[in-house]
PDB file of C-alpha atoms in Angstrom:
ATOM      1  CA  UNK A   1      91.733  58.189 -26.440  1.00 52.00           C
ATOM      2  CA  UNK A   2      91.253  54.444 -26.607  1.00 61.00           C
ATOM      3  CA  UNK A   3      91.971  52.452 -23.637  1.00 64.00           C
ATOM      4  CA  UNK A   4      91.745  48.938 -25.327  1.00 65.00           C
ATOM      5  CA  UNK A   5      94.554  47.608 -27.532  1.00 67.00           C
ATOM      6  CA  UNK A   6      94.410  47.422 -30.861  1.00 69.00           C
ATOM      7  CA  UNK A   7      95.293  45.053 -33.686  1.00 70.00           C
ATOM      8  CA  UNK A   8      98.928  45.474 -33.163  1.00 76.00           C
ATOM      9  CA  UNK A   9      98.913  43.869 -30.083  1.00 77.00           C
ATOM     10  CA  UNK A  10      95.639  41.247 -30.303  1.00 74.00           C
ATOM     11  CA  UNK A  11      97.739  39.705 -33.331  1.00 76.00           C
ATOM     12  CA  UNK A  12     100.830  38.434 -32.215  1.00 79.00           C
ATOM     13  CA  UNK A  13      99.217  37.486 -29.236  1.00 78.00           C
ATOM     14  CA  UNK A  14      97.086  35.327 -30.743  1.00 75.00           C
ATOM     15  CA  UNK A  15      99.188  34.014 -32.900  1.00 79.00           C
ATOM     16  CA  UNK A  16     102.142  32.902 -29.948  1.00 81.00           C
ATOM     17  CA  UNK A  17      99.312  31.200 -28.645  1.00 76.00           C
ATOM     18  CA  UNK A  18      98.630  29.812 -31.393  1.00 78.00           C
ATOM     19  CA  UNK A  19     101.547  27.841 -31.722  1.00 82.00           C
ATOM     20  CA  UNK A  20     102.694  27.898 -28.636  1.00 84.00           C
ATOM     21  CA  UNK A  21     100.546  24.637 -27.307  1.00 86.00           C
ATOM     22  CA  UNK A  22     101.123  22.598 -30.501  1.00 86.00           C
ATOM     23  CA  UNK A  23     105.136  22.803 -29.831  1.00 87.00           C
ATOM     24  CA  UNK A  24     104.459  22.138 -25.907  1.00 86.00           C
ATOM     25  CA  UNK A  25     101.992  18.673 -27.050  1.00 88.00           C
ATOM     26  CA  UNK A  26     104.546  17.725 -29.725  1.00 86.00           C
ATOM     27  CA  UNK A  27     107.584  18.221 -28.572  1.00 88.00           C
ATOM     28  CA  UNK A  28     107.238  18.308 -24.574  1.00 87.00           C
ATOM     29  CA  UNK A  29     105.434  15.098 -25.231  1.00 87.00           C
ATOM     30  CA  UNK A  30     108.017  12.945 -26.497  1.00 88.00           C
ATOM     31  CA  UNK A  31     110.800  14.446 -24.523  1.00 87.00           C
ATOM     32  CA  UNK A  32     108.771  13.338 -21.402  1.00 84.00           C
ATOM     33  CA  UNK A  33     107.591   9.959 -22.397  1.00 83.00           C
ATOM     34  CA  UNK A  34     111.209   9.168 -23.747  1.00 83.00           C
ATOM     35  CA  UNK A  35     112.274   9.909 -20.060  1.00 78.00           C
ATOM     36  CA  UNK A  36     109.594   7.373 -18.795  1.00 75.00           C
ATOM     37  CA  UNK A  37     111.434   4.783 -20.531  1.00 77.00           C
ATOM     38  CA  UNK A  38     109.349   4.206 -23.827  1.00 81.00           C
ATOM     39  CA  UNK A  39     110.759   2.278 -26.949  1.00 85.00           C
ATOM     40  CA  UNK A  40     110.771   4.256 -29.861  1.00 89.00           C
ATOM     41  CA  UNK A  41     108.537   2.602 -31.890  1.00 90.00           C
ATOM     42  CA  UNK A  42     106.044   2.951 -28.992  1.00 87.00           C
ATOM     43  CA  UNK A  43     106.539   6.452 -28.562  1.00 87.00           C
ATOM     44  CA  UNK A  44     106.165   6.980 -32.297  1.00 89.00           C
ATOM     45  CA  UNK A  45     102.577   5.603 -32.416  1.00 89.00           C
ATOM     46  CA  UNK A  46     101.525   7.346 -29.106  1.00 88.00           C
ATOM     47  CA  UNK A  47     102.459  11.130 -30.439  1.00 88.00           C
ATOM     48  CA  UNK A  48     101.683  10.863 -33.593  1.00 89.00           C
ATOM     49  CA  UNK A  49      97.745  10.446 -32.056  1.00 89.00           C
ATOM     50  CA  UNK A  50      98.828  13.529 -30.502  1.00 89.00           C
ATOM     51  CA  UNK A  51      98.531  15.181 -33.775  1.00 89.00           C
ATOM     52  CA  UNK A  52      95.314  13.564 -34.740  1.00 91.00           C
ATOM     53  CA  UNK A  53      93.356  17.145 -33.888  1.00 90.00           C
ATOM     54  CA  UNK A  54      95.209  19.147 -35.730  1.00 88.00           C
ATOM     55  CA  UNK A  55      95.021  16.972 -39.314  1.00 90.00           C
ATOM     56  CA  UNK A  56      91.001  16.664 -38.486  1.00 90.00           C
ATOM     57  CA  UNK A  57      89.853  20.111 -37.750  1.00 88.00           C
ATOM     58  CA  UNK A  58      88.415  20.518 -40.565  1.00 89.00           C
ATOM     59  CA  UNK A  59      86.023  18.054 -39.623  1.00 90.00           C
ATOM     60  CA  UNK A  60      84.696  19.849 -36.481  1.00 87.00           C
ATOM     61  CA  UNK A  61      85.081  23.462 -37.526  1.00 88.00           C
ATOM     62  CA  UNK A  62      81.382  23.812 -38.682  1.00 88.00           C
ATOM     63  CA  UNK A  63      80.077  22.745 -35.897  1.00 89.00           C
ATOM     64  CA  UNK A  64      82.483  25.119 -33.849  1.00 87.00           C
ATOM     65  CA  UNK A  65      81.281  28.349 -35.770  1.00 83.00           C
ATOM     66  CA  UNK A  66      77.094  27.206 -35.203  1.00 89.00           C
ATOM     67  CA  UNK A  67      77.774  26.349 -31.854  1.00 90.00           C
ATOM     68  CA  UNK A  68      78.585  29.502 -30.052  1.00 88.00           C
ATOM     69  CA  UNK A  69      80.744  32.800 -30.708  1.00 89.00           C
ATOM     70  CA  UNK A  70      84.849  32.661 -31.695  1.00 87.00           C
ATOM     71  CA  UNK A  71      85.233  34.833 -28.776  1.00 87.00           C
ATOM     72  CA  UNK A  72      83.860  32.161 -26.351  1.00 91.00           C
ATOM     73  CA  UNK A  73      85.718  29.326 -27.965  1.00 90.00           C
ATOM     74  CA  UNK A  74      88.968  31.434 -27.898  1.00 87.00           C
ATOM     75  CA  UNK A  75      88.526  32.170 -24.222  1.00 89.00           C
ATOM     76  CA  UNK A  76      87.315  28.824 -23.096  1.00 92.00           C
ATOM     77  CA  UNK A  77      89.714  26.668 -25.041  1.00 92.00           C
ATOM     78  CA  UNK A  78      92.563  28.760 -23.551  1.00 89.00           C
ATOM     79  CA  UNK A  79      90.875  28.365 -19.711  1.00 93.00           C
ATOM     80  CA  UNK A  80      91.000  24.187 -20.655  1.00 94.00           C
ATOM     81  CA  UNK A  81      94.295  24.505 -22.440  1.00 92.00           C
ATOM     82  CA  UNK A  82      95.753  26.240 -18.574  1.00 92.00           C
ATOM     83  CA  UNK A  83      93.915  23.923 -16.548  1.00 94.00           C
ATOM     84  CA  UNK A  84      95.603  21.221 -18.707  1.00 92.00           C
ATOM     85  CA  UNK A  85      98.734  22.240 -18.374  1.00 88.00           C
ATOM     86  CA  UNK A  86      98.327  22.998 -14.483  1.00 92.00           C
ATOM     87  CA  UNK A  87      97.040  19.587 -13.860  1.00 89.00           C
ATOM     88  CA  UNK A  88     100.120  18.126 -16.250  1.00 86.00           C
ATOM     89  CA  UNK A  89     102.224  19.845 -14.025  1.00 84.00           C
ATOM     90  CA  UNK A  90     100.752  18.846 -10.566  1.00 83.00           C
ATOM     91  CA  UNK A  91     100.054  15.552 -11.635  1.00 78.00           C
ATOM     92  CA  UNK A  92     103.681  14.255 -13.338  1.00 75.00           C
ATOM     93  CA  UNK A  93     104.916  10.777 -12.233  1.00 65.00           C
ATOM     94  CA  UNK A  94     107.580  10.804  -9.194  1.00 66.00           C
ATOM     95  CA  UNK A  95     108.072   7.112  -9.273  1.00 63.00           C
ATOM     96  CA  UNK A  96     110.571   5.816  -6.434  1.00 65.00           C
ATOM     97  CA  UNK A  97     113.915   4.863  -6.515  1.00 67.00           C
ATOM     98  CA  UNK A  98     113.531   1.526  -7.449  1.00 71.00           C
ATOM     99  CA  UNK A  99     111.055   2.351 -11.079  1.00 66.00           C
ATOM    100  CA  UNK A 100     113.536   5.099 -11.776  1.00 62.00           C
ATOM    101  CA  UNK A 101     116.686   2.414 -11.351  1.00 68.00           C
ATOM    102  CA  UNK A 102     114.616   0.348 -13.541  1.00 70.00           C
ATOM    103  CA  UNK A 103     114.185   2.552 -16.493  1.00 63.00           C
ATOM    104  CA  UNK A 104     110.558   2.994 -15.885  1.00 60.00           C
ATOM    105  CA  UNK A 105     107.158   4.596 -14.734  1.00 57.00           C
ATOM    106  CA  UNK A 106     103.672   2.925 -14.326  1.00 59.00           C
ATOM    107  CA  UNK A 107     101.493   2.574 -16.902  1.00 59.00           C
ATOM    108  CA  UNK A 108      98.753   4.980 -15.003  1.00 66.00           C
ATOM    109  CA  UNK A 109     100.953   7.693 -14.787  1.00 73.00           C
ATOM    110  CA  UNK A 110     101.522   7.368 -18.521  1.00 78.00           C
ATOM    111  CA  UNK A 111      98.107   6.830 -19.574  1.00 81.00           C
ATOM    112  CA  UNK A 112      97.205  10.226 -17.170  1.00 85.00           C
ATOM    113  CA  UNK A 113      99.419  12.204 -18.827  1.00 85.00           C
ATOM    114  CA  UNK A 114      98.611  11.057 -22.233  1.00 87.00           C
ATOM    115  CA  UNK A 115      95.371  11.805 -21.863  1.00 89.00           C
ATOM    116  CA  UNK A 116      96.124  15.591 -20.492  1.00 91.00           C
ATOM    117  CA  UNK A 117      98.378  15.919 -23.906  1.00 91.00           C
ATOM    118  CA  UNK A 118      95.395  15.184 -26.000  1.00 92.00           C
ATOM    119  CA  UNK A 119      92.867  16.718 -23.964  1.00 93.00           C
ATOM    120  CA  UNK A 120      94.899  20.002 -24.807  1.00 92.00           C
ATOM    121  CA  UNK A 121      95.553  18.821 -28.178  1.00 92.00           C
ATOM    122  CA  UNK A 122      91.820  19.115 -28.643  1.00 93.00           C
ATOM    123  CA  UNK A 123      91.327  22.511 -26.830  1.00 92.00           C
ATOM    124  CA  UNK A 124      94.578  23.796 -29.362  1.00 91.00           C
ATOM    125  CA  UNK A 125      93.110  22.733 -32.672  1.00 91.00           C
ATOM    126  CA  UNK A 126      89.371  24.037 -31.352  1.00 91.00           C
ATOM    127  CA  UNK A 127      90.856  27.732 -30.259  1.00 90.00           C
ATOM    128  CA  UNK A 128      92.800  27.664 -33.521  1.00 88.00           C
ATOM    129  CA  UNK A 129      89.435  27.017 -35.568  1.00 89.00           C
ATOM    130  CA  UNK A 130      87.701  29.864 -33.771  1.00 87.00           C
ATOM    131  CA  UNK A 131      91.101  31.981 -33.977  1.00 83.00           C
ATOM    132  CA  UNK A 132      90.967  31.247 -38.040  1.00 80.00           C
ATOM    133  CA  UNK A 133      87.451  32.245 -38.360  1.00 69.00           C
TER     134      UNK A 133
END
C-alpha cells in the first residue's frame, strides 16, 4: 500500500496555490493601499505593476526550466511566497493617531509593502512556470 498521495490530492493543491497568491497581490493590494489613503489614479498605476509578472512570464520561463528542477522552484517559490507574506504581516504600517486623523501613512511604509507585493508577485508567476511545466 502506498503511503504518498496521489494525483487526486497533489492537483488541487497545486492548483489553490496557484491562484491563491495572485488574488491575495491583486486584490489584498488595493484594498490595503486604498486604506492608506491613496488617490485612485495613484493606486491604479501602482497595482497594475503588480501584475507586470504575470503578463511577462513567458519571458523568464526558459531560463526557469535550464536553471534547476520544477520541484525546487515549486518548493522554493512557495518558502519566499510565506516569508513574504509573514514579513507583510509583521511589518504593516501602525501610523499614530494623528497620520490616521489625517487620511494617511508614510511613504516608507508604502514603498515596504509595495515592494513585499511584488517580491511575491515574482515568486507567484515563477512557481506557476515550474507548476505549468
Amino acid at each position: 500500500m502506498k503511503d504518498t498521495p496521489g494525483p487526486y490530492l497533489w492537483v488541487p493543491t497545486l492548483y489553490f496555490a496557484h491562484g491563491s497568491p495572485y488574488f491575495l497581490v491583486n486584490t489584498i493590494s488595493v484594498i490595503m493601499f486604498k486604506d492608506m489613503g491613496m488617490s485612485n489614479g495613484d493606486l491604479a498605476l501602482y497595482t497594475s505593476l503588480l501584475y507586470l509578472p504575470w503578463v511577462v512570464k513567458p519571458l523568464w520561463s526558459p531560463f526557469v526550466d535550464i536553471i534547476r528542477t520544477k520541484r525546487w522552484w515549486i518548493v522554493a517559490m512557495q518558502a519566499l511566497m510565506a516569508v513574504a507574506f509573514a514579513a507583510m504581516a509583521l511589518l504593516l504600517p501602525r501610523p499614530d493617531a494623528a497620520a490616521i486623523a489625517a487620511g494617511g501613512v508614510p511613504v516608507s511604509s508604502f514603498v515596504l509593502t509595495l515592494i513585499i507585493f511584488y517580491l511575491t508577485a515574482l515568486a507567484s508567476a515563477t512557481r506557476d512556470i515550474a507548476a505549468d511545466g
